[in-house]
């Protein structure tokens, strides 16, 4: 297990370099000139442009720019945006909002998705099961931005239950966006839990558990559920990583100043350093989440061995 | 051997009272069907037998003959839907286990108290029949925790004792292992330990040796036989393996298409079979005591249970078939006190043995 973990962490290194290099290349080939974009319609003095280009190393060839960037990152310096604000500061202010949003969405997924899925699985073919299957299918079919706007109109404007924009009311203003953010994974989790439970209820060991004279509650709640939750738990762990970085659309719709919004704004204004900084951070979060999944798998299923 | 003094607790079974004189299991005219989209699968059509204390009864039949399903019904672990008991009676020491359902009229198993405690089951493939995510000690100990309210620690201690009893070496160390960490034979011993843990009066062993190789098979059968002699429990052995039957059974019920074809003592079945199907089974295996030029398989294949042929279900494959077999279901003809056969021509069959 220890050796496995070390090997997995060492694998982070090539992934880190590969990911940053690709991101860097993508930002480099983005059309338009970020310096000229700064001033809008009014043209800048050529001397100013040159000075700025030199300051941000934009005059150097691509590989050199990458080398400088990576060297700075190693020293803990993620660079600054064109206004001189350090990227690490941007992350510091936006990360807490994204983390709260992600955790709230995660809680919705676990509580609602799992409960719905398990009940549907136990009552396979009954009304509740059909209800879960149909409603999750609808959620999966509708793009998240449509869901987001619909939620804003219905629960924000018409019913007035939740604020529709901004982060003034703290956690309360995160409830509606978290629900929208969670909706897709929630639907998947409900279906995954249902299918997994139905499949496991047919397993031989469930019949053994019944033959042991155990109550239905124990047969399902302990023997079947423990096995059924293995795929669900691993999906949840991957999803936690995705939630941290995948909230771009939701944060933009609900105007939340989180990481997703920061990346979105930076991409629009061609702030390469910010985009790469945040995206790299998200890559690391994702890698850790994946490692967590693999470790979790081994804990949940004793048949899996690490080599 | 158990003492002959019957305690008050022993006589209580849920809200029922046990008849100390009654046999362990009495199955009568048991019918089980599966209601699926394609129609009704008539899996069991009138199984009957009596199992006495210390007896070993073999239920012999091909796959699909209803031997497992009928015992799921007896245990009350039939998957409903689609499986239903439509007719019959199962008595455990005189207590009727089946009662009609108010709405559907099918029979429900109404004495869950027997499960695991008085009638226990050993399943075929221990790798899938044991829960993969719990240690064997936990799974054996669960019997004591749930049924006797023991603490985790005490239950584990009892689990170790049970593992010792079924001769799993170094039980103390192995109690924390998972099922996949055992060999096939050891895993089956774990299953047996689990079934035996609450001292049941009947063990139903559903093909307990089918998934094992031959040397391990005989070890497991020896173990079952030995445990049975120690405890005086009744053993129902569901199998398609004639060698296993010959080794341990006192009497045999031969099943085909969910029906009893023949029943009798072990000697009678092996040496004076009175049903063409039993005869066919005997001819299709190699036996050290009988010299055969060649093994003769039974031609054809078992019937589709959705559409069982009229008359005797075996008639399309039978060498002794006459017109009467195609229209009339033969009753069970008594040959002597313990031996009976569901064949119109049993006398002729017996001559040819």
Short mmCIF file of C-alpha atoms in Angstrom, two decimals, chain B residues 115-268:
data_model
loop_
_atom_site.label_atom_id
_atom_site.label_comp_id
_atom_site.label_asym_id
_atom_site.label_seq_id
_atom_site.Cartn_x
_atom_site.Cartn_y
_atom_site.Cartn_z
CA UNK B 115 -34.37 -20.10 9.09
CA UNK B 116 -30.76 -20.47 10.07
CA UNK B 117 -31.59 -21.60 13.58
CA UNK B 118 -33.41 -24.90 13.06
CA UNK B 119 -33.11 -25.46 9.34
CA UNK B 120 -29.88 -24.20 7.80
CA UNK B 121 -28.70 -24.26 4.24
CA UNK B 122 -25.31 -24.85 2.65
CA UNK B 123 -25.02 -23.47 -0.85
CA UNK B 124 -23.20 -24.66 -3.90
CA UNK B 125 -20.54 -22.11 -4.74
CA UNK B 126 -19.16 -20.70 -1.52
CA UNK B 127 -17.23 -17.99 -3.37
CA UNK B 128 -20.42 -16.28 -4.51
CA UNK B 129 -22.57 -17.49 -1.63
CA UNK B 130 -20.41 -15.76 0.97
CA UNK B 131 -20.42 -11.99 1.11
CA UNK B 132 -17.16 -10.80 -0.48
CA UNK B 133 -16.73 -7.69 1.65
CA UNK B 134 -16.96 -9.16 5.15
CA UNK B 135 -14.46 -11.42 6.90
CA UNK B 136 -15.48 -15.03 7.41
CA UNK B 137 -15.34 -14.49 11.16
CA UNK B 138 -17.79 -11.64 10.85
CA UNK B 139 -20.12 -13.71 8.69
CA UNK B 140 -20.11 -16.76 10.96
CA UNK B 141 -20.27 -14.53 14.03
CA UNK B 142 -23.31 -12.76 12.61
CA UNK B 143 -25.36 -15.86 13.42
CA UNK B 144 -24.51 -15.49 17.10
CA UNK B 145 -24.83 -11.71 17.15
CA UNK B 146 -28.24 -11.64 15.46
CA UNK B 147 -29.85 -14.77 16.87
CA UNK B 148 -28.24 -15.01 20.29
CA UNK B 149 -27.42 -11.36 20.93
CA UNK B 150 -23.73 -12.00 21.58
CA UNK B 151 -21.23 -9.16 21.55
CA UNK B 152 -18.83 -8.77 18.65
CA UNK B 153 -15.99 -10.21 20.67
CA UNK B 154 -17.92 -13.21 21.98
CA UNK B 155 -19.36 -13.89 18.54
CA UNK B 156 -15.90 -13.92 17.03
CA UNK B 157 -14.76 -16.35 19.69
CA UNK B 158 -17.65 -18.65 18.79
CA UNK B 159 -16.81 -18.25 15.10
CA UNK B 160 -13.29 -19.49 15.82
CA UNK B 161 -14.75 -22.49 17.66
CA UNK B 162 -17.00 -23.24 14.69
CA UNK B 163 -14.07 -22.99 12.29
CA UNK B 164 -12.14 -25.42 14.48
CA UNK B 165 -15.09 -27.76 14.42
CA UNK B 166 -15.14 -27.93 10.63
CA UNK B 167 -11.36 -28.45 10.75
CA UNK B 168 -10.14 -25.23 9.23
CA UNK B 169 -6.47 -25.13 10.21
CA UNK B 170 -5.24 -22.19 12.33
CA UNK B 171 -8.76 -20.85 12.71
CA UNK B 172 -7.60 -18.14 15.09
CA UNK B 173 -5.50 -16.46 12.41
CA UNK B 174 -7.88 -17.12 9.56
CA UNK B 175 -10.95 -15.71 11.27
CA UNK B 176 -10.11 -12.24 9.94
CA UNK B 177 -9.60 -13.39 6.34
CA UNK B 178 -12.01 -12.68 3.54
CA UNK B 179 -13.74 -15.47 1.58
CA UNK B 180 -11.56 -14.94 -1.52
CA UNK B 181 -8.46 -15.63 0.54
CA UNK B 182 -9.50 -19.26 1.12
CA UNK B 183 -9.24 -22.29 -1.13
CA UNK B 184 -12.46 -23.74 -2.51
CA UNK B 185 -12.61 -26.56 0.02
CA UNK B 186 -11.88 -24.28 2.98
CA UNK B 187 -14.49 -21.83 1.77
CA UNK B 188 -17.07 -24.61 1.70
CA UNK B 189 -16.05 -25.48 5.27
CA UNK B 190 -16.73 -21.86 6.22
CA UNK B 191 -20.22 -22.20 4.71
CA UNK B 192 -20.79 -25.38 6.68
CA UNK B 193 -19.50 -23.77 9.88
CA UNK B 194 -21.94 -20.91 9.36
CA UNK B 195 -24.85 -23.28 8.75
CA UNK B 196 -23.97 -25.38 11.79
CA UNK B 197 -23.37 -22.51 14.17
CA UNK B 198 -26.79 -22.53 15.85
CA UNK B 199 -27.07 -26.33 16.01
CA UNK B 200 -29.84 -26.70 13.44
CA UNK B 201 -31.89 -29.87 13.36
CA UNK B 202 -31.91 -30.00 9.57
CA UNK B 203 -29.23 -29.04 7.10
CA UNK B 204 -30.17 -28.61 3.48
CA UNK B 205 -27.02 -28.90 1.41
CA UNK B 206 -27.57 -27.64 -2.13
CA UNK B 207 -24.90 -29.31 -4.26
CA UNK B 208 -22.27 -28.66 -1.59
CA UNK B 209 -19.47 -30.31 -3.56
CA UNK B 210 -20.26 -29.44 -7.16
CA UNK B 211 -17.80 -26.55 -7.34
CA UNK B 212 -14.97 -28.56 -5.80
CA UNK B 213 -12.45 -31.00 -7.19
CA UNK B 214 -12.88 -34.68 -6.46
CA UNK B 215 -10.48 -35.16 -3.55
CA UNK B 216 -11.89 -32.11 -1.79
CA UNK B 217 -15.42 -33.35 -2.55
CA UNK B 218 -14.95 -36.48 -0.49
CA UNK B 219 -13.36 -34.50 2.35
CA UNK B 220 -16.41 -32.25 2.50
CA UNK B 221 -18.82 -35.20 2.36
CA UNK B 222 -16.87 -36.96 5.11
CA UNK B 223 -17.07 -33.82 7.19
CA UNK B 224 -20.82 -33.53 6.70
CA UNK B 225 -21.28 -37.20 7.55
CA UNK B 226 -19.17 -36.88 10.67
CA UNK B 227 -20.96 -33.73 11.85
CA UNK B 228 -24.26 -35.45 11.27
CA UNK B 229 -23.24 -38.41 13.40
CA UNK B 230 -22.17 -36.01 16.17
CA UNK B 231 -25.34 -33.97 16.19
CA UNK B 232 -28.02 -36.35 14.94
CA UNK B 233 -29.30 -33.72 12.55
CA UNK B 234 -31.19 -34.56 9.40
CA UNK B 235 -29.43 -33.90 6.12
CA UNK B 236 -31.10 -33.17 2.81
CA UNK B 237 -28.53 -33.49 0.09
CA UNK B 238 -29.48 -31.88 -3.19
CA UNK B 239 -27.26 -33.26 -5.91
CA UNK B 240 -26.93 -34.62 -9.41
CA UNK B 241 -23.91 -36.65 -8.46
CA UNK B 242 -24.69 -40.35 -8.07
CA UNK B 243 -21.30 -41.05 -6.51
CA UNK B 244 -22.05 -38.63 -3.68
CA UNK B 245 -25.48 -40.19 -3.25
CA UNK B 246 -24.05 -43.68 -3.05
CA UNK B 247 -21.55 -42.61 -0.43
CA UNK B 248 -23.76 -40.90 2.13
CA UNK B 249 -27.49 -41.18 1.48
CA UNK B 250 -29.93 -43.41 3.37
CA UNK B 251 -32.74 -42.80 0.90
CA UNK B 252 -33.19 -41.09 -2.43
CA UNK B 253 -35.87 -39.05 -4.18
CA UNK B 254 -35.32 -38.91 -7.93
CA UNK B 255 -36.77 -35.74 -9.48
CA UNK B 256 -37.52 -34.95 -13.09
CA UNK B 257 -39.33 -31.86 -14.38
CA UNK B 258 -40.32 -31.00 -10.83
CA UNK B 259 -41.88 -34.42 -10.22
CA UNK B 260 -40.94 -37.40 -8.14
CA UNK B 261 -39.97 -40.22 -10.48
CA UNK B 262 -38.87 -42.70 -7.90
CA UNK B 263 -38.12 -42.85 -4.23
CA UNK B 264 -36.56 -45.51 -2.14
CA UNK B 265 -33.70 -46.63 0.02
CA UNK B 266 -30.21 -46.35 -1.33
CA UNK B 267 -29.97 -50.13 -2.00
CA UNK B 268 -33.22 -50.21 -3.90
#
